[in-house]
Amino acid sequence: MHLHRYEKIWLTVGVLTLIAFIITLGVNAFAMGAQPPSNTQVMDPTKVSQTPPFDQPALKQIGQNNYVANMTAFVFSYAPNRMEVPVGSTVTFNVTSKDVVHGFEIPGTNVNMMVIPGLVNSTTHTFTKPGDYLILCNEYCGTGHQLMAAHLIVK
Ligand code: CUA
């Protein structure tokens, strides 16, 4: 088969771009640990209230500036509903749903997850600016969806 010189050049460029893309993706996923904030743990969605740590949803301090927030989402709120951390704190949110699919978004940050029954989703964020951070549900979950929120006070 005869290939025109320009075809060969563009085929080479295309294949090299693909290889570069796959390498970038692989390094990000496997060496740097970039993963979607989902499926970190599976659980029985009907037994959330009996399964630790979600039987007692709470914010816990685990280090000088490190916190873990084990939270549940349900129609139409979150538990805990109000949390306080000092400025500069790094908070890992572990969230699961007790009923339907919810959202978990903190506007102005990169925190944005789906909360899916049967899965625990996790993400970590460092809060360097003081403020009243609103945690919002951004997946339509029923008639009270627009009221579903929680507060994280950083001071
Ligand atoms: Cu929960 Cu919308």
Short mmCIF file of N, CA, C and O in Angstrom, two decimals, residues 24-103:
data_model
loop_
_atom_site.label_atom_id
_atom_site.label_comp_id
_atom_site.label_asym_id
_atom_site.label_seq_id
_atom_site.Cartn_x
_atom_site.Cartn_y
_atom_site.Cartn_z
N THR A 24 0.81 9.91 30.17
CA THR A 24 0.38 10.94 31.13
C THR A 24 -0.72 10.40 32.03
O THR A 24 -0.69 10.56 33.25
N LEU A 25 -1.69 9.74 31.43
CA LEU A 25 -2.82 9.17 32.17
C LEU A 25 -2.33 8.12 33.17
O LEU A 25 -2.73 8.11 34.33
N GLY A 26 -1.43 7.26 32.70
CA GLY A 26 -0.91 6.19 33.54
C GLY A 26 -0.12 6.72 34.72
O GLY A 26 -0.30 6.27 35.85
N VAL A 27 0.76 7.70 34.47
CA VAL A 27 1.56 8.28 35.56
C VAL A 27 0.65 8.95 36.58
O VAL A 27 0.81 8.79 37.79
N ASN A 28 -0.37 9.70 36.09
CA ASN A 28 -1.31 10.36 37.00
C ASN A 28 -2.07 9.36 37.85
O ASN A 28 -2.23 9.56 39.05
N ALA A 29 -2.54 8.31 37.23
CA ALA A 29 -3.40 7.35 37.94
C ALA A 29 -2.60 6.46 38.87
O ALA A 29 -2.98 6.27 40.03
N PHE A 30 -1.48 5.93 38.40
CA PHE A 30 -0.78 4.91 39.18
C PHE A 30 0.37 5.45 40.02
O PHE A 30 0.57 5.01 41.14
N ALA A 31 1.13 6.43 39.50
CA ALA A 31 2.26 6.94 40.26
C ALA A 31 1.84 8.09 41.17
O ALA A 31 2.32 8.22 42.29
N MET A 32 0.91 8.95 40.71
CA MET A 32 0.53 10.11 41.51
C MET A 32 -0.80 9.92 42.22
O MET A 32 -1.24 10.78 42.96
N GLY A 33 -1.45 8.80 41.99
CA GLY A 33 -2.65 8.46 42.74
C GLY A 33 -3.88 9.29 42.44
O GLY A 33 -4.75 9.42 43.29
N ALA A 34 -3.95 9.87 41.25
CA ALA A 34 -5.14 10.63 40.89
C ALA A 34 -6.28 9.67 40.56
O ALA A 34 -6.22 8.96 39.56
N GLN A 35 -7.27 9.64 41.42
CA GLN A 35 -8.40 8.73 41.24
C GLN A 35 -9.69 9.53 41.39
O GLN A 35 -9.72 10.50 42.12
N PRO A 36 -10.76 9.09 40.74
CA PRO A 36 -12.04 9.76 41.02
C PRO A 36 -12.44 9.50 42.47
O PRO A 36 -12.09 8.46 43.04
N PRO A 37 -13.12 10.49 43.10
CA PRO A 37 -13.44 10.35 44.54
C PRO A 37 -14.58 9.38 44.77
O PRO A 37 -15.61 9.73 45.34
N SER A 38 -14.41 8.14 44.34
CA SER A 38 -15.53 7.22 44.48
C SER A 38 -15.07 5.80 44.76
O SER A 38 -13.89 5.48 44.59
N ASN A 39 -15.99 4.96 45.20
CA ASN A 39 -15.77 3.53 45.38
C ASN A 39 -14.61 3.21 46.32
O ASN A 39 -13.94 2.21 46.14
N THR A 40 -14.35 4.07 47.32
CA THR A 40 -13.23 3.77 48.21
C THR A 40 -13.60 2.61 49.12
O THR A 40 -12.75 1.94 49.65
N GLN A 41 -14.89 2.38 49.30
CA GLN A 41 -15.35 1.32 50.21
C GLN A 41 -16.79 1.01 49.84
O GLN A 41 -17.55 1.92 49.51
N VAL A 42 -17.17 -0.26 49.89
CA VAL A 42 -18.57 -0.59 49.64
C VAL A 42 -19.23 -0.92 50.98
O VAL A 42 -18.57 -1.33 51.92
N MET A 43 -20.52 -0.70 51.06
CA MET A 43 -21.23 -1.01 52.28
C MET A 43 -22.70 -1.27 51.97
O MET A 43 -23.18 -0.94 50.90
N ASP A 44 -23.39 -1.89 52.92
CA ASP A 44 -24.81 -2.17 52.75
C ASP A 44 -25.59 -0.89 53.02
O ASP A 44 -25.61 -0.40 54.15
N PRO A 45 -26.25 -0.32 51.99
CA PRO A 45 -26.92 0.97 52.19
C PRO A 45 -28.09 0.91 53.17
O PRO A 45 -28.51 1.93 53.69
N THR A 46 -28.60 -0.31 53.45
CA THR A 46 -29.72 -0.41 54.40
C THR A 46 -29.21 -0.47 55.84
O THR A 46 -30.00 -0.41 56.77
N LYS A 47 -27.88 -0.60 56.01
CA LYS A 47 -27.34 -0.75 57.37
C LYS A 47 -26.37 0.38 57.74
O LYS A 47 -25.52 0.22 58.61
N VAL A 48 -26.52 1.55 57.08
CA VAL A 48 -25.63 2.67 57.34
C VAL A 48 -25.66 3.07 58.82
O VAL A 48 -24.63 3.32 59.44
N SER A 49 -26.87 3.06 59.40
CA SER A 49 -27.02 3.51 60.81
C SER A 49 -26.38 2.54 61.80
O SER A 49 -26.16 2.88 62.95
N GLN A 50 -26.08 1.31 61.35
CA GLN A 50 -25.46 0.34 62.26
C GLN A 50 -23.98 0.12 61.95
O GLN A 50 -23.30 -0.60 62.65
N THR A 51 -23.49 0.70 60.84
CA THR A 51 -22.12 0.42 60.40
C THR A 51 -21.16 1.54 60.82
O THR A 51 -21.33 2.67 60.40
N PRO A 52 -20.16 1.21 61.67
CA PRO A 52 -19.16 2.23 62.00
C PRO A 52 -18.36 2.61 60.75
O PRO A 52 -18.14 1.73 59.91
N PRO A 53 -17.89 3.85 60.58
CA PRO A 53 -18.09 4.96 61.54
C PRO A 53 -19.39 5.72 61.31
O PRO A 53 -19.64 6.72 61.98
N PHE A 54 -20.23 5.24 60.38
CA PHE A 54 -21.38 6.04 59.98
C PHE A 54 -22.57 5.89 60.94
O PHE A 54 -23.58 6.57 60.79
N ASP A 55 -22.44 4.97 61.94
CA ASP A 55 -23.48 4.91 62.97
C ASP A 55 -23.41 6.16 63.84
O ASP A 55 -24.40 6.56 64.44
N GLN A 56 -22.20 6.76 63.91
CA GLN A 56 -22.04 8.02 64.66
C GLN A 56 -21.29 9.01 63.78
O GLN A 56 -20.08 9.20 63.94
N PRO A 57 -21.99 9.63 62.83
CA PRO A 57 -21.31 10.57 61.93
C PRO A 57 -20.71 11.72 62.73
O PRO A 57 -21.39 12.28 63.59
N ALA A 58 -19.45 12.03 62.46
CA ALA A 58 -18.80 13.07 63.26
C ALA A 58 -17.53 13.57 62.58
O ALA A 58 -16.98 12.91 61.70
N LEU A 59 -17.09 14.72 63.03
CA LEU A 59 -15.81 15.28 62.64
C LEU A 59 -14.81 14.89 63.71
O LEU A 59 -15.04 15.09 64.89
N LYS A 60 -13.69 14.29 63.27
CA LYS A 60 -12.68 13.86 64.24
C LYS A 60 -11.34 14.46 63.90
O LYS A 60 -10.95 14.49 62.74
N GLN A 61 -10.60 14.87 64.95
CA GLN A 61 -9.25 15.37 64.73
C GLN A 61 -8.30 14.18 64.78
O GLN A 61 -8.33 13.39 65.71
N ILE A 62 -7.45 14.04 63.75
CA ILE A 62 -6.54 12.90 63.73
C ILE A 62 -5.08 13.33 63.75
O ILE A 62 -4.18 12.51 63.78
N GLY A 63 -4.85 14.65 63.72
CA GLY A 63 -3.49 15.17 63.76
C GLY A 63 -3.54 16.65 64.03
O GLY A 63 -4.63 17.21 64.19
N GLN A 64 -2.36 17.29 64.07
CA GLN A 64 -2.27 18.72 64.36
C GLN A 64 -3.28 19.53 63.54
O GLN A 64 -4.08 20.27 64.10
N ASN A 65 -3.22 19.37 62.22
CA ASN A 65 -4.13 20.14 61.35
C ASN A 65 -4.96 19.21 60.48
O ASN A 65 -5.40 19.60 59.41
N ASN A 66 -5.13 17.99 60.95
CA ASN A 66 -5.83 17.00 60.12
C ASN A 66 -7.12 16.52 60.76
O ASN A 66 -7.14 16.16 61.93
N TYR A 67 -8.13 16.52 59.93
CA TYR A 67 -9.45 16.09 60.41
C TYR A 67 -10.05 15.08 59.44
O TYR A 67 -9.73 15.09 58.25
N VAL A 68 -10.90 14.22 59.99
CA VAL A 68 -11.70 13.33 59.15
C VAL A 68 -13.16 13.60 59.47
O VAL A 68 -13.55 13.63 60.64
N ALA A 69 -13.94 13.83 58.42
CA ALA A 69 -15.38 14.01 58.61
C ALA A 69 -16.08 12.79 58.03
O ALA A 69 -16.09 12.59 56.82
N ASN A 70 -16.59 11.94 58.92
CA ASN A 70 -17.39 10.79 58.47
C ASN A 70 -18.84 11.25 58.45
O ASN A 70 -19.43 11.54 59.48
N MET A 71 -19.39 11.34 57.24
CA MET A 71 -20.71 11.98 57.10
C MET A 71 -21.70 11.08 56.37
O MET A 71 -21.33 10.27 55.53
N THR A 72 -22.97 11.26 56.73
CA THR A 72 -24.03 10.61 55.97
C THR A 72 -24.86 11.68 55.28
O THR A 72 -25.02 12.78 55.79
N ALA A 73 -25.38 11.31 54.13
CA ALA A 73 -26.30 12.17 53.39
C ALA A 73 -27.64 11.45 53.36
O ALA A 73 -27.69 10.22 53.22
N PHE A 74 -28.70 12.20 53.52
CA PHE A 74 -30.05 11.59 53.51
C PHE A 74 -31.04 12.68 53.13
O PHE A 74 -30.70 13.87 53.17
N VAL A 75 -32.25 12.30 52.78
CA VAL A 75 -33.27 13.30 52.45
C VAL A 75 -33.69 14.01 53.74
O VAL A 75 -34.20 13.37 54.64
N PHE A 76 -33.49 15.29 53.93
CA PHE A 76 -32.82 16.24 53.05
C PHE A 76 -31.79 17.00 53.87
O PHE A 76 -31.93 18.18 54.13
N SER A 77 -30.76 16.29 54.33
CA SER A 77 -29.71 16.95 55.10
C SER A 77 -28.45 16.08 55.13
O SER A 77 -28.39 15.04 54.46
N TYR A 78 -27.49 16.54 55.90
CA TYR A 78 -26.26 15.77 56.14
C TYR A 78 -26.09 15.63 57.64
O TYR A 78 -26.55 16.47 58.41
N ALA A 79 -25.38 14.61 58.05
CA ALA A 79 -24.96 14.50 59.45
C ALA A 79 -23.45 14.27 59.45
O ALA A 79 -22.99 13.41 58.71
N PRO A 80 -22.68 15.01 60.25
CA PRO A 80 -23.13 16.18 61.00
C PRO A 80 -23.48 17.35 60.07
O PRO A 80 -23.02 17.39 58.94
N ASN A 81 -24.27 18.26 60.60
CA ASN A 81 -24.81 19.33 59.80
C ASN A 81 -24.01 20.62 59.92
O ASN A 81 -24.12 21.52 59.10
N ARG A 82 -23.20 20.70 60.99
CA ARG A 82 -22.41 21.90 61.23
C ARG A 82 -21.10 21.47 61.87
O ARG A 82 -21.09 20.74 62.84
N MET A 83 -19.98 21.91 61.26
CA MET A 83 -18.67 21.51 61.77
C MET A 83 -17.78 22.74 61.83
O MET A 83 -17.99 23.69 61.07
N GLU A 84 -16.79 22.69 62.71
CA GLU A 84 -15.86 23.81 62.83
C GLU A 84 -14.43 23.30 62.83
O GLU A 84 -14.12 22.34 63.54
N VAL A 85 -13.58 23.93 62.02
CA VAL A 85 -12.15 23.60 62.03
C VAL A 85 -11.34 24.90 61.98
O VAL A 85 -11.83 25.92 61.49
N PRO A 86 -10.11 24.89 62.51
CA PRO A 86 -9.25 26.07 62.43
C PRO A 86 -8.75 26.28 61.00
O PRO A 86 -8.67 25.33 60.22
N VAL A 87 -8.39 27.52 60.68
CA VAL A 87 -7.82 27.85 59.37
C VAL A 87 -6.57 27.01 59.14
O VAL A 87 -5.78 26.80 60.06
N GLY A 88 -6.39 26.51 57.93
CA GLY A 88 -5.22 25.71 57.59
C GLY A 88 -5.45 24.22 57.77
O GLY A 88 -4.55 23.42 57.54
N SER A 89 -6.65 23.85 58.18
CA SER A 89 -6.94 22.44 58.41
C SER A 89 -7.15 21.68 57.11
O SER A 89 -7.70 22.20 56.15
N THR A 90 -6.67 20.44 57.13
CA THR A 90 -6.93 19.53 56.02
C THR A 90 -8.03 18.56 56.46
O THR A 90 -7.90 17.90 57.48
N VAL A 91 -9.09 18.54 55.69
CA VAL A 91 -10.24 17.71 56.07
C VAL A 91 -10.48 16.65 55.00
O VAL A 91 -10.55 16.96 53.82
N THR A 92 -10.54 15.39 55.44
CA THR A 92 -10.93 14.31 54.54
C THR A 92 -12.40 14.00 54.79
O THR A 92 -12.80 13.71 55.92
N PHE A 93 -13.19 14.12 53.74
CA PHE A 93 -14.61 13.83 53.86
C PHE A 93 -14.88 12.41 53.36
O PHE A 93 -14.55 12.08 52.22
N ASN A 94 -15.45 11.58 54.22
CA ASN A 94 -15.93 10.25 53.82
C ASN A 94 -17.45 10.33 53.89
O ASN A 94 -17.99 10.56 54.97
N VAL A 95 -18.09 10.13 52.76
CA VAL A 95 -19.54 10.35 52.75
C VAL A 95 -20.25 9.16 52.12
O VAL A 95 -19.81 8.62 51.11
N THR A 96 -21.36 8.76 52.75
CA THR A 96 -22.20 7.73 52.16
C THR A 96 -23.65 8.16 52.29
O THR A 96 -23.99 9.04 53.07
N SER A 97 -24.51 7.54 51.50
CA SER A 97 -25.92 7.90 51.49
C SER A 97 -26.76 6.85 52.21
O SER A 97 -26.48 5.65 52.11
N LYS A 98 -27.80 7.31 52.91
CA LYS A 98 -28.70 6.38 53.59
C LYS A 98 -29.92 6.05 52.73
O LYS A 98 -30.70 5.18 53.08
N ASP A 99 -30.07 6.77 51.62
CA ASP A 99 -31.27 6.51 50.81
C ASP A 99 -31.00 6.62 49.30
O ASP A 99 -30.73 5.61 48.67
N VAL A 100 -31.05 7.82 48.76
CA VAL A 100 -30.92 7.97 47.30
C VAL A 100 -29.58 8.63 46.95
O VAL A 100 -28.79 8.92 47.83
N VAL A 101 -29.36 8.86 45.67
CA VAL A 101 -28.13 9.52 45.23
C VAL A 101 -28.20 11.01 45.59
O VAL A 101 -29.18 11.68 45.29
N HIS A 102 -27.17 11.49 46.26
CA HIS A 102 -27.07 12.91 46.60
C HIS A 102 -25.77 13.47 46.02
O HIS A 102 -24.95 12.72 45.48
N GLY A 103 -25.62 14.77 46.17
CA GLY A 103 -24.37 15.42 45.77
C GLY A 103 -23.66 15.94 47.01
O GLY A 103 -24.24 16.00 48.10
#
